[in-house]
Short mmCIF file of C-alpha atoms in Angstrom, two decimals:
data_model
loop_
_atom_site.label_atom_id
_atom_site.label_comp_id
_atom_site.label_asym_id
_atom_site.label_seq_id
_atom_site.Cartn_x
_atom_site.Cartn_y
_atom_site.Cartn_z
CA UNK A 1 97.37 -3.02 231.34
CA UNK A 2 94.01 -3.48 229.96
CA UNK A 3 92.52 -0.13 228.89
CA UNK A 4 89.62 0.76 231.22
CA UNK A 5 86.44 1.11 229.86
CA UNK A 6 83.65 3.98 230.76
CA UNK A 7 79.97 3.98 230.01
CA UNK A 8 78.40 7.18 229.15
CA UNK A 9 74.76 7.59 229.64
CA UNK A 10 72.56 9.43 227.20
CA UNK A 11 69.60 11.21 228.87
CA UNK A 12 66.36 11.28 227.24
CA UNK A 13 64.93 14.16 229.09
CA UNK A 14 64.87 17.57 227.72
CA UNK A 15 65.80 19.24 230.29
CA UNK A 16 68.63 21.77 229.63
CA UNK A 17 69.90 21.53 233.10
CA UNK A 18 71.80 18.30 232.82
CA UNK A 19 75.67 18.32 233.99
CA UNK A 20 78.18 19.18 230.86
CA UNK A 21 80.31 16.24 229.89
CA UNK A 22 83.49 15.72 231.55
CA UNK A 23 86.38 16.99 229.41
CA UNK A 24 88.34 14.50 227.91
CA UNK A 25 91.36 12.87 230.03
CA UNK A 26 95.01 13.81 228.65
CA UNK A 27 95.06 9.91 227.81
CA UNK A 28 92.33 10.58 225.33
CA UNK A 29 93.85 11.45 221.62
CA UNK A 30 93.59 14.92 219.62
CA UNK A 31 91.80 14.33 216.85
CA UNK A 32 92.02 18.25 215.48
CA UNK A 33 95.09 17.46 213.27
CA UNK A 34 94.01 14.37 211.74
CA UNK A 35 90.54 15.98 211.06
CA UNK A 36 92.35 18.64 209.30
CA UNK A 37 94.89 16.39 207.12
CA UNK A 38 91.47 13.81 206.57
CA UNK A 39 89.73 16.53 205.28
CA UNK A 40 92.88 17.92 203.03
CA UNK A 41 93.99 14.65 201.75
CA UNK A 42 92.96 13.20 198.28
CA UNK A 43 90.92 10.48 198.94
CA UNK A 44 88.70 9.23 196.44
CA UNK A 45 86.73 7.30 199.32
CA UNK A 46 85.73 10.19 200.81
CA UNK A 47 84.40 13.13 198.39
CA UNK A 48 82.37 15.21 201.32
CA UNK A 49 82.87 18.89 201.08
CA UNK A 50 83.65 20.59 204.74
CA UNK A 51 79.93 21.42 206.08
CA UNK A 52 79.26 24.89 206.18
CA UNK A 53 80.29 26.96 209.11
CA UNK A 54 83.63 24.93 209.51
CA UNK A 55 87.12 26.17 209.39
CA UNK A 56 88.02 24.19 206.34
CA UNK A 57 85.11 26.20 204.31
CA UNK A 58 86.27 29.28 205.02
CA UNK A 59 89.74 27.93 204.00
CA UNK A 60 88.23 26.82 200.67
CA UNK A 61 86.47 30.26 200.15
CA UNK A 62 89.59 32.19 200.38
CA UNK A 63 91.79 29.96 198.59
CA UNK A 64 88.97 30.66 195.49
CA UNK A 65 88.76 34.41 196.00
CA UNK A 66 92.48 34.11 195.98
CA UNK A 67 92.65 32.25 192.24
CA UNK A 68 89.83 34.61 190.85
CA UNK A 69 92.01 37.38 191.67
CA UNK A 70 95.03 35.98 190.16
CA UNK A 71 93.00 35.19 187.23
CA UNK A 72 92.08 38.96 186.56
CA UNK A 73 95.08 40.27 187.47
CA UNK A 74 97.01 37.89 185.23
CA UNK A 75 94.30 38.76 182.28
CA UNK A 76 94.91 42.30 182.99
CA UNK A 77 98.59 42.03 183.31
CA UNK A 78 98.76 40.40 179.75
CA UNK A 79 96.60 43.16 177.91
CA UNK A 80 99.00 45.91 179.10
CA UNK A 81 102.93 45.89 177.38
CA UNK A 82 106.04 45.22 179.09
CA UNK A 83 106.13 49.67 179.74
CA UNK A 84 102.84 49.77 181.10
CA UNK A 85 100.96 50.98 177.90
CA UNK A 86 97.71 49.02 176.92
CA UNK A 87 98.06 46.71 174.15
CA UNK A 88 95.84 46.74 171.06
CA UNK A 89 92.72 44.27 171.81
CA UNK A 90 93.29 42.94 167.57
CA UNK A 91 96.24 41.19 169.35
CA UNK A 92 94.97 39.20 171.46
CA UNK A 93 92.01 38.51 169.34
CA UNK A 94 92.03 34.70 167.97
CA UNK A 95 93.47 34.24 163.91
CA UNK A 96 90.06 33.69 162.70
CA UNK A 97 88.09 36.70 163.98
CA UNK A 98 90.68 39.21 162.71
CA UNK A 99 90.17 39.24 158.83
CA UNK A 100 86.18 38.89 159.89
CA UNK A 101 86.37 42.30 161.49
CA UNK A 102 88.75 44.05 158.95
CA UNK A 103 86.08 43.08 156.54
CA UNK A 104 83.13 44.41 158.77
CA UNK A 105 85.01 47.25 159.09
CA UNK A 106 86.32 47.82 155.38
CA UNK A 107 82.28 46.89 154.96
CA UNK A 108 81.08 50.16 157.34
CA UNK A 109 83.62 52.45 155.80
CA UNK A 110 82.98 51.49 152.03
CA UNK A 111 78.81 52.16 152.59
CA UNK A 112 80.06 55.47 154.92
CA UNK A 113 81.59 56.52 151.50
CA UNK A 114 78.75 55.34 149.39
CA UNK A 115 76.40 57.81 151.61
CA UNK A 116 78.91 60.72 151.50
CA UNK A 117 78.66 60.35 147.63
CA UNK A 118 75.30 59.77 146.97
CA UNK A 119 74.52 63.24 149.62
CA UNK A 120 77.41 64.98 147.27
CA UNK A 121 75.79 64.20 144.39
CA UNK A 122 72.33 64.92 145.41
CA UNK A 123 73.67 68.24 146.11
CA UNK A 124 75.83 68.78 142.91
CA UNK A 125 72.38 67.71 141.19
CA UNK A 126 70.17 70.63 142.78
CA UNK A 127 73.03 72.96 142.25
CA UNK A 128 73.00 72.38 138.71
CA UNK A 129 69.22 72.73 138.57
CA UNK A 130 69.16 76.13 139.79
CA UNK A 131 71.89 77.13 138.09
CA UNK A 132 70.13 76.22 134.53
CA UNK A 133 66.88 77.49 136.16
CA UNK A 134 68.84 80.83 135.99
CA UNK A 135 70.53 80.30 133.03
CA UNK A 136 67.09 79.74 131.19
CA UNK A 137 65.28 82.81 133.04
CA UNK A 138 68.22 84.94 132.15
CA UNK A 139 68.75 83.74 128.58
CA UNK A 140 65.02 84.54 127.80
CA UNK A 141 64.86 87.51 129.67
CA UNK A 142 63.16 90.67 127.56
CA UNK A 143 65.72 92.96 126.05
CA UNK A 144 64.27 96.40 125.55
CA UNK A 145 67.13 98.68 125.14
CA UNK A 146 70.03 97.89 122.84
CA UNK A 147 72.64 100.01 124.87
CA UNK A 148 72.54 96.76 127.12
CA UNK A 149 73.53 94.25 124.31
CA UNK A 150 76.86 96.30 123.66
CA UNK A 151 78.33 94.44 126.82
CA UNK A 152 78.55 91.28 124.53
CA UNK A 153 79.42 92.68 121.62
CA UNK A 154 83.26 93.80 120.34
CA UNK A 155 84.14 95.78 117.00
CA UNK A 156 87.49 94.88 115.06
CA UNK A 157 88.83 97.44 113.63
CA UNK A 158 91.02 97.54 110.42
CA UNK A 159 94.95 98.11 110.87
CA UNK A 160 94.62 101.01 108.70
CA UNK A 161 92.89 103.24 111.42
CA UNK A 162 94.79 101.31 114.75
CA UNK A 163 96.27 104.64 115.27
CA UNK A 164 93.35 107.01 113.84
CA UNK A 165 91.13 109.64 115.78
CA UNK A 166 87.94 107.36 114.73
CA UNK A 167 88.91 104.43 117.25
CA UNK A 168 90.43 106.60 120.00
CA UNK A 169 86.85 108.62 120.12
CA UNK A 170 85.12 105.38 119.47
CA UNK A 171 86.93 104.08 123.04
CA UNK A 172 85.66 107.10 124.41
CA UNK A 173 82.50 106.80 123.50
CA UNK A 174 81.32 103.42 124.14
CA UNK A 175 83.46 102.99 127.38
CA UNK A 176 80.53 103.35 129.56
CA UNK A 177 78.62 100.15 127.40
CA UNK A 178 81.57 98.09 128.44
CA UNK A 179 82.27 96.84 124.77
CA UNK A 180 85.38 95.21 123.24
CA UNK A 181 87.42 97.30 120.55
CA UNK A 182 89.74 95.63 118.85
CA UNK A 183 92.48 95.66 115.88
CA UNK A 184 92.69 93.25 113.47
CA UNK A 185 96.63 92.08 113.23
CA UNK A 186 95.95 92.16 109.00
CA UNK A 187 93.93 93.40 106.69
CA UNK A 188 90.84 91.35 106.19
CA UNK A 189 90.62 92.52 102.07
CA UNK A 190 93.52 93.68 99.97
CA UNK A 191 93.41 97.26 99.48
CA UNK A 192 90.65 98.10 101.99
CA UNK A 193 89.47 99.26 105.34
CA UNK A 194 86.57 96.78 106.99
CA UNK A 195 84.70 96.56 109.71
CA UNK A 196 84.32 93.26 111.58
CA UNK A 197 81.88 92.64 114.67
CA UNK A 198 81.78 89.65 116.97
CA UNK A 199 79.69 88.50 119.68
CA UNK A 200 79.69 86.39 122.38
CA UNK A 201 77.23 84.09 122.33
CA UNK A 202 75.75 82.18 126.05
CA UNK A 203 72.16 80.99 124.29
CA UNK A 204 70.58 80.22 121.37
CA UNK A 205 67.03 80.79 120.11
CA UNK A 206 65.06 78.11 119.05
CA UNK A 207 62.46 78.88 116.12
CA UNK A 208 60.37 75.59 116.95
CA UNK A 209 59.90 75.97 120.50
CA UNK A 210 60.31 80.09 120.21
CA UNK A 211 62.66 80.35 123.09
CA UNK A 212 66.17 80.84 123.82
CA UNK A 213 68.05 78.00 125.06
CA UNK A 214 71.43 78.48 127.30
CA UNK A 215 74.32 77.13 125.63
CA UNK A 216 78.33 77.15 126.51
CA UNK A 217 79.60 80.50 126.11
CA UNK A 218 81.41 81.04 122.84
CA UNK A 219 82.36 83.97 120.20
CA UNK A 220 80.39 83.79 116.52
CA UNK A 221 81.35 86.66 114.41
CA UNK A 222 78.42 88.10 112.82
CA UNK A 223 77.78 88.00 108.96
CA UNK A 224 77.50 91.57 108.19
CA UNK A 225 81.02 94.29 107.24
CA UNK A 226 81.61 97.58 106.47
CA UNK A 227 83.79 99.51 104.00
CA UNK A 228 85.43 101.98 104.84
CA UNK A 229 86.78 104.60 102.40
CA UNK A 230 87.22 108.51 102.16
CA UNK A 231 86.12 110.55 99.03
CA UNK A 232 89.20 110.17 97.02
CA UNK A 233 89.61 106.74 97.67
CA UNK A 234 85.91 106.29 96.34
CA UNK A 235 86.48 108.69 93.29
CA UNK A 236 89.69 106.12 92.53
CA UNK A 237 87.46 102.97 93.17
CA UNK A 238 84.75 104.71 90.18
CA UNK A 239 87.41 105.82 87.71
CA UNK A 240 88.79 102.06 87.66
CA UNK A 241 86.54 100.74 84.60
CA UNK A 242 84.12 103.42 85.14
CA UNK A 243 81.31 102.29 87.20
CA UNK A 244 82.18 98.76 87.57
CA UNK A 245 85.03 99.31 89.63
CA UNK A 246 83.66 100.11 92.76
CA UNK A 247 81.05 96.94 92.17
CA UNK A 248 84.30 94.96 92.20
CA UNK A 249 85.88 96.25 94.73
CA UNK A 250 82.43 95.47 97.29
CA UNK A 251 82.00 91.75 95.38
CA UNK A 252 86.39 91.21 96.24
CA UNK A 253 85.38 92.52 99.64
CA UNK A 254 82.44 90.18 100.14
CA UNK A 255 84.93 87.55 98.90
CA UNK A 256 87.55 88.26 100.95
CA UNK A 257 85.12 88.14 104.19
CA UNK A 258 84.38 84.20 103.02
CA UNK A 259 80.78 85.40 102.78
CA UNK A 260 79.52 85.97 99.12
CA UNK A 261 75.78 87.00 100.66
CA UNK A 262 77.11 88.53 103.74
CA UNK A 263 75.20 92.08 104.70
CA UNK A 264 77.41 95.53 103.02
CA UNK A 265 78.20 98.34 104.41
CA UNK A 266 79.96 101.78 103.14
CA UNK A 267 80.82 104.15 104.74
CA UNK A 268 82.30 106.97 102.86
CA UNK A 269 83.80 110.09 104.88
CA UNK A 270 84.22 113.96 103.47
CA UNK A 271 82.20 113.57 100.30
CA UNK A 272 80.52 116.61 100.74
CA UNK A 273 83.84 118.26 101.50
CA UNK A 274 84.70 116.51 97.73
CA UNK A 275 81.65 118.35 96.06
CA UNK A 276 83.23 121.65 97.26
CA UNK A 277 86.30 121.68 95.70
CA UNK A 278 86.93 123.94 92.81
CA UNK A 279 89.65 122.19 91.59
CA UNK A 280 91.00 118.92 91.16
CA UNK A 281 87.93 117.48 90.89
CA UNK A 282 87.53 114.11 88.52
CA UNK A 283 84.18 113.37 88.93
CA UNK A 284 80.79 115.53 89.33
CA UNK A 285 78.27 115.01 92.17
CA UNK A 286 75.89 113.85 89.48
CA UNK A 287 78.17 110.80 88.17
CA UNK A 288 79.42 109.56 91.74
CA UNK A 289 75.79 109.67 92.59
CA UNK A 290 75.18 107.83 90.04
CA UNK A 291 77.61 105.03 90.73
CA UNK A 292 76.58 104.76 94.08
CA UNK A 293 73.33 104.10 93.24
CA UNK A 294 74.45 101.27 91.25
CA UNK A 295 76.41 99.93 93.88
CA UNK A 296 73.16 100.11 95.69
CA UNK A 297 71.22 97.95 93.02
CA UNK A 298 73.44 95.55 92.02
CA UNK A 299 75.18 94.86 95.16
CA UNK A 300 72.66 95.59 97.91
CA UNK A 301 75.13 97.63 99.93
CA UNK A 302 74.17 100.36 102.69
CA UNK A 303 75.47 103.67 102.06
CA UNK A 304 76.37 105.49 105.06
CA UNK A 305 77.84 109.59 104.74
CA UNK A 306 79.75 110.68 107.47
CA UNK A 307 81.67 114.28 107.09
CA UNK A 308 84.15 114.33 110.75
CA UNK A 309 85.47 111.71 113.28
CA UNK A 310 82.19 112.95 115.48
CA UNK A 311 79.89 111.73 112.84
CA UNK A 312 81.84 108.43 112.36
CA UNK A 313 81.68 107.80 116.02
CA UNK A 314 77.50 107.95 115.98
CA UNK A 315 77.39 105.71 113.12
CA UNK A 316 79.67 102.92 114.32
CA UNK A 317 77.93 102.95 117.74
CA UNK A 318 74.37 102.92 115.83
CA UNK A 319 75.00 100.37 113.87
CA UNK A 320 76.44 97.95 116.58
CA UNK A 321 73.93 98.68 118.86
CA UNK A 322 71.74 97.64 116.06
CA UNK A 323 73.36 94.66 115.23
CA UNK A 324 73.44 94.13 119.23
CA UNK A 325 69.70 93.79 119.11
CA UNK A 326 69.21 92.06 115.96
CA UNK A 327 68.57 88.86 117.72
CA UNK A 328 65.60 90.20 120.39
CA UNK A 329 63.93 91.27 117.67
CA UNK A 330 60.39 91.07 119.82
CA UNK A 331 58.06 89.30 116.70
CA UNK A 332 61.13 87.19 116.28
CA UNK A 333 61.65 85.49 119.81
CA UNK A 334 59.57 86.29 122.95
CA UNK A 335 56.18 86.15 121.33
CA UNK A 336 55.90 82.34 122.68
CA UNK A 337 51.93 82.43 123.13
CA UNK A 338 50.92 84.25 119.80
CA UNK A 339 50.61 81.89 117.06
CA UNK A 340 52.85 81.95 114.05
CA UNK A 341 49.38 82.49 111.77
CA UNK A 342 46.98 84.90 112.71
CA UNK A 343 43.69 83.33 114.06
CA UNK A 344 40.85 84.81 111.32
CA UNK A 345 38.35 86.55 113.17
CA UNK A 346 34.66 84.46 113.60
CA UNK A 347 31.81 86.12 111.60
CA UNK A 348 29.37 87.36 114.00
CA UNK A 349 24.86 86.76 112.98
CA UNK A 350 25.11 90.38 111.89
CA UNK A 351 28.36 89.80 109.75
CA UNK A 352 26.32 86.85 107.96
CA UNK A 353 23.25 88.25 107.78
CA UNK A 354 24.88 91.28 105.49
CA UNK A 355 26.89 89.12 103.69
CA UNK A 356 23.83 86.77 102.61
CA UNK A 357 21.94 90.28 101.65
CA UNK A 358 24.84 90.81 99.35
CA UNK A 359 24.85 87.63 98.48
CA UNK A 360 21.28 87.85 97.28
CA UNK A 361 21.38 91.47 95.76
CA UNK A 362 24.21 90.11 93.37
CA UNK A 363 22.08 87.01 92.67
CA UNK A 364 18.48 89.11 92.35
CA UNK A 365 17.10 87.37 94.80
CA UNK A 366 15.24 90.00 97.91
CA UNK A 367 16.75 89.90 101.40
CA UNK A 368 14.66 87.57 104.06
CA UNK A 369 12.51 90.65 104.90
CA UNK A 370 11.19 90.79 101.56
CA UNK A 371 10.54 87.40 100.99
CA UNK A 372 8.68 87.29 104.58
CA UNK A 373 7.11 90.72 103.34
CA UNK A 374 5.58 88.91 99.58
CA UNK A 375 4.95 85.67 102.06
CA UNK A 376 2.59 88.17 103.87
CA UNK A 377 1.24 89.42 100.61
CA UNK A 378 0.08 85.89 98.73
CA UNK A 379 3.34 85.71 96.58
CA UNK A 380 6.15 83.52 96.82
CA UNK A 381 9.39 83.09 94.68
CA UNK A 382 9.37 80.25 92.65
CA UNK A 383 11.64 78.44 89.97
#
């Protein structure tokens, strides 16, 4: 049966009110499914993408949406472990990149450290500064009283007195000075009591620039000793090859303190308790005099007289206070703007005008005012 044919006219007019278009007869074939597989199949031929607005667009959309979501969730999937915990990003980072940030990062900490030092130093610096600023202002401050310089000084006594009245008093005493008493574990010269003093040094003065300068605390023992002797001990000291005797015995001390020119002191205790014996006596006041005026001369040794432990007491505290302040002497150290030599004074008109009119009386020439005076008169010296 030849398939029947039907002609479908095509109106040009534009009017909207022409009759719709017969539906298609059930003889007619679907297209809609092969549409779909045309669309879906791979054919090189035919590389259209579905028009806008058509079912198969939407289908592409979703199926996109669909693989960018798989995408993330498969990126986020591998950065967290197998127990849910999230795994360090340096493991998924590429071979290449990791030693390039452990060296950024050793880089950041290393100059981090760098800082932090160079800030501590900085710091360590200023803190040294001030502290020698202080040093320097302390070390040259003026020292009036020499009760203050007893703090830094200590006193050794000899083993002879460790258990005597003198050092127990002498404690007493000074306690409220805050200086060192000592014992010294031997005796410092054969046969004899000495003295020793020490002092802890923290500057130094310097003659050139006539200031003290702040140096490392440290102990120097000071050049200067003292004898120490009562009256019979001294009257046995003179009757040893008469007068000589107790010259040797000072020279052996001096010796014995590894200081030939070191500074001598004696102290001799109850001599005037000596003088008033009646009896027993070996020497008169007028020969032990005598011999300690020698010692005196020929030695250069101090004499100091002391009659009780009181008197002692005064003298040892005197004489290390003195030795205390020894170094602050005032013309010796904190004169820094007077000049070692005196500036001469500058001769005024009147101080030259009287020394050329002595001058001239010597010479028997008249002062100015006579010559202006015989100037005046038609008379002038000549040769």
């Amino acid at each position: 049966m030849a398939p029947s044919s039907e002609i479908i006219e095509i109106s040009d007019s534009d009017n909207d009110d022409a009759p719709p278009l017969p539906p298609p007869s059930s003889s007619q074939p679907s297209f809609n499914g092969d549409l779909v597989d045309l669309c879906l199949s791979d054919n090189d031929d035919d590389d259209e993408l579905p028009a806008p607005g058509d079912a198969l667009f939407f289908q592409g959309l979703n199926a996109t949406g669909k693989r960018k979501r798989h995408s993330v969730a498969s990126s986020m999937s591998s950065a967290m472990g197998y127990d849910g915990h999230e795994l360090d990003s340096s493991e998924n980072e590429s071979p290449k990149k990791a030693p390039r940030k452990a060296q950024k990062q050793k880089d950041a900490a290393d100059k981090k450290a760098m800082k932090a030092a160079e800030k501590a130093e900085k710091a360590a610096a200023l803190a040294r500064e001030k502290a020698a600023k202080q040093a320097y202002k302390a070390a040259n401050k003026l020292i009036h009283d020499k009760k203050t310089t007893l703090a830094s000084m200590e006193i050794v006594f000899p083993p002879s007195l460790a258990n005597s009245d003198l050092i127990a008093s002498f404690r007493a005493h000074i306690a409220p000075y805050k200086m060192t008493v000592s014992v010294a574990p031997t005796n410092l010269v054969r046969r004899q009591s000495v003295f020793t003093w020490r002092r802890t040094m923290s500057a130094e003065y310097d003659p050139v620039m006539r200031e003290w300068q702040p140096v490392q605390e440290h102990t120097q023992t000071i050049d200067t000793y003292m004898m120490y002797m009562g009256a019979d001990e001294l009257v046995r000291c003179i009757s040893e090859d008469s007068e000589d005797g107790l010259k040797n015995a000072v020279r052996l001390a001096r010796e014995g303190c590894g200081s030939p020119k070191a500074q001598m002191f004696l102290m001799v205790e109850g001599l005037k308790l000596y003088y008033r014996r009646t009896g027993g006596i070996r020497y008169t006041k007028t020969q032990i005099e005598l011999a300690l005026a020698g010692l005196q001369l020929a030695e250069n040794t101090h004499l100091l007289y002391v009659d009780t432990v009181n008197d002692a007491v005064e003298r040892l505290y005197d004489l290390s206070a003195d030795l205390g302040i020894k170094p602050y002497n005032i013309h010796q150290t904190h004169r820094t703007l007077a000049p070692s030599v005196l500036l001469q004074r500058q001769p005024t008109h009147g101080h030259l005008a009287r020394r050329h009119v002595g001058e001239d009386a010597r010479a028997g020439t008249p002062y100015d005012g006579e010559r202006r005076a015989g100037h005046r008169g038609g008379f002038s010296y000549g040769a």
